[in-house]
Amino acid sequence: MLDLITRLVRDFGSRDAEARADLRLVSQVPGVIPVESLEARKASRIAGVVSSTTRSCSDDSPRLDITVADGTGEARAQFLGRREISGIRPGALIVLEGRFCGSDGVLTAHNPVYELLQTKDDTED
């Protein structure tokens, strides 16, 4: 039971020092721009830490919404037709590439190309 709790704590967010290290890693990804530099309707490539995930209800069309933060701001991605993508969870490092458009004051990309970045913790599982 303790192992399960430890995994849950690790998987659902980083502590402050780990979060700062994650953001430093994100800033070193080639070809990405800071979230604060995103322009609406322009194809862009960003990297960040998944700060939240939301799945659609079983009665709705399948959809996975994620929020990604890079220390300069937040952006969203919606994956239509899927309720889950292996590896996309809070705390995961991700690169998103797509056309981000305004939605509720936050720029959102629909079905962006994504790449999960491997961290030291991922190789220890």
Tab-separated table of C-alpha atoms in Angstrom:
chain	number	residue	atom	x	y	z
A	1	MET	CA	0.000	0.000	0.000
A	2	LEU	CA	2.830	2.415	0.843
A	3	ASP	CA	4.383	1.729	-2.586
A	4	LEU	CA	1.078	2.638	-4.261
A	5	ILE	CA	0.849	5.909	-2.314
A	6	THR	CA	4.467	6.740	-3.166
A	7	ARG	CA	3.774	6.124	-6.882
A	8	LEU	CA	0.615	8.242	-6.778
A	9	VAL	CA	2.426	11.159	-5.149
A	10	ARG	CA	5.253	10.903	-7.692
A	11	ASP	CA	2.916	10.585	-10.656
A	12	PHE	CA	0.562	13.438	-9.757
A	13	GLY	CA	2.927	16.377	-9.589
A	14	SER	CA	6.434	17.389	-8.830
A	15	ARG	CA	7.784	18.995	-5.728
A	16	ASP	CA	9.148	22.526	-6.156
A	17	ALA	CA	12.781	21.522	-6.798
A	18	GLU	CA	11.726	18.807	-9.251
A	19	ALA	CA	9.366	21.229	-11.007
A	20	ARG	CA	12.168	23.772	-11.454
A	21	ALA	CA	14.426	21.029	-12.874
A	22	ASP	CA	11.630	19.942	-15.243
A	23	LEU	CA	11.181	23.516	-16.477
A	24	ARG	CA	14.940	23.905	-17.044
A	25	LEU	CA	14.883	20.709	-19.124
A	26	VAL	CA	11.898	21.985	-21.122
A	27	SER	CA	13.720	25.227	-21.969
A	28	GLN	CA	16.546	23.195	-23.544
A	29	VAL	CA	14.325	21.400	-26.083
A	30	PRO	CA	15.398	22.515	-29.585
A	31	GLY	CA	12.896	24.393	-31.722
A	32	VAL	CA	10.363	25.267	-29.027
A	33	ILE	CA	9.099	28.694	-28.070
A	34	PRO	CA	7.896	29.840	-24.637
A	35	VAL	CA	4.141	29.548	-24.107
A	36	GLU	CA	3.997	33.301	-23.510
A	37	SER	CA	5.199	33.795	-27.120
A	38	LEU	CA	2.384	31.736	-28.693
A	39	GLU	CA	0.437	33.562	-31.380
A	40	ALA	CA	-3.131	32.556	-32.192
A	41	ARG	CA	-3.600	30.544	-35.401
A	42	LYS	CA	0.139	30.238	-36.028
A	43	ALA	CA	1.723	26.771	-36.155
A	44	SER	CA	4.003	26.523	-33.127
A	45	ARG	CA	6.045	24.080	-31.093
A	46	ILE	CA	6.055	24.320	-27.286
A	47	ALA	CA	7.316	22.151	-24.448
A	48	GLY	CA	6.162	21.978	-20.862
A	49	VAL	CA	4.972	19.971	-17.927
A	50	VAL	CA	1.465	18.491	-18.018
A	51	SER	CA	-0.261	20.234	-15.128
A	52	SER	CA	-3.708	18.677	-15.544
A	53	THR	CA	-5.673	16.150	-17.584
A	54	THR	CA	-9.438	15.857	-18.055
A	55	ARG	CA	-11.255	13.018	-19.790
A	56	SER	CA	-14.721	13.298	-21.302
A	57	CYS	CA	-17.575	11.366	-19.701
A	58	SER	CA	-18.530	7.999	-21.143
A	59	ASP	CA	-21.749	9.480	-22.604
A	60	ASP	CA	-19.830	12.207	-24.507
A	61	SER	CA	-17.613	11.878	-27.551
A	62	PRO	CA	-14.144	10.678	-26.502
A	63	ARG	CA	-11.827	13.589	-25.676
A	64	LEU	CA	-8.711	14.112	-23.577
A	65	ASP	CA	-7.916	17.687	-22.514
A	66	ILE	CA	-4.512	18.561	-21.071
A	67	THR	CA	-2.988	21.756	-19.729
A	68	VAL	CA	0.741	22.310	-20.250
A	69	ALA	CA	2.833	24.870	-18.342
A	70	ASP	CA	6.389	25.968	-19.050
A	71	GLY	CA	6.942	28.621	-16.376
A	72	THR	CA	5.952	31.467	-18.724
A	73	GLY	CA	2.306	30.489	-19.149
A	74	GLU	CA	-0.176	27.729	-19.879
A	75	ALA	CA	-1.604	26.274	-23.079
A	76	ARG	CA	-4.102	23.502	-23.687
A	77	ALA	CA	-4.356	20.574	-26.043
A	78	GLN	CA	-7.437	18.561	-26.918
A	79	PHE	CA	-7.079	15.067	-28.301
A	80	LEU	CA	-10.374	14.271	-29.980
A	81	GLY	CA	-11.466	10.654	-30.304
A	82	ARG	CA	-9.397	9.495	-27.301
A	83	ARG	CA	-9.978	9.463	-23.568
A	84	GLU	CA	-6.482	8.321	-22.668
A	85	ILE	CA	-2.974	8.407	-24.131
A	86	SER	CA	-0.337	6.252	-22.484
A	87	GLY	CA	2.266	8.372	-20.700
A	88	ILE	CA	0.300	11.620	-20.712
A	89	ARG	CA	-0.304	12.332	-17.043
A	90	PRO	CA	0.248	15.241	-14.658
A	91	GLY	CA	3.976	15.789	-14.186
A	92	ALA	CA	4.958	14.383	-17.600
A	93	LEU	CA	7.235	16.445	-19.828
A	94	ILE	CA	5.763	16.915	-23.295
A	95	VAL	CA	6.392	18.719	-26.575
A	96	LEU	CA	3.314	19.848	-28.520
A	97	GLU	CA	3.290	21.011	-32.119
A	98	GLY	CA	0.228	22.418	-33.798
A	99	ARG	CA	-1.910	25.455	-34.462
A	100	PHE	CA	-3.021	27.032	-31.190
A	101	CYS	CA	-6.286	28.995	-31.245
A	102	GLY	CA	-8.064	31.058	-28.595
A	103	SER	CA	-10.555	29.281	-26.379
A	104	ASP	CA	-11.769	30.768	-23.070
A	105	GLY	CA	-8.721	33.039	-22.946
A	106	VAL	CA	-6.254	30.146	-23.244
A	107	LEU	CA	-4.636	29.047	-26.493
A	108	THR	CA	-5.643	25.482	-27.394
A	109	ALA	CA	-4.421	23.061	-30.075
A	110	HIS	CA	-6.676	20.296	-31.390
A	111	ASN	CA	-4.999	16.929	-31.997
A	112	PRO	CA	-1.456	18.338	-31.917
A	113	VAL	CA	1.591	16.262	-32.686
A	114	TYR	CA	3.083	15.308	-29.329
A	115	GLU	CA	6.320	13.868	-28.031
A	116	LEU	CA	6.797	12.668	-24.467
A	117	LEU	CA	10.239	13.472	-23.079
A	118	GLN	CA	11.899	10.745	-21.070
A	119	THR	CA	13.114	11.718	-17.615
A	120	LYS	CA	15.377	9.931	-15.160
A	121	ASP	CA	12.320	8.797	-13.156
A	122	ASP	CA	10.795	7.177	-16.264
A	123	THR	CA	13.801	4.892	-16.698
A	124	GLU	CA	13.638	3.702	-13.073
A	125	ASP	CA	10.155	2.105	-13.387
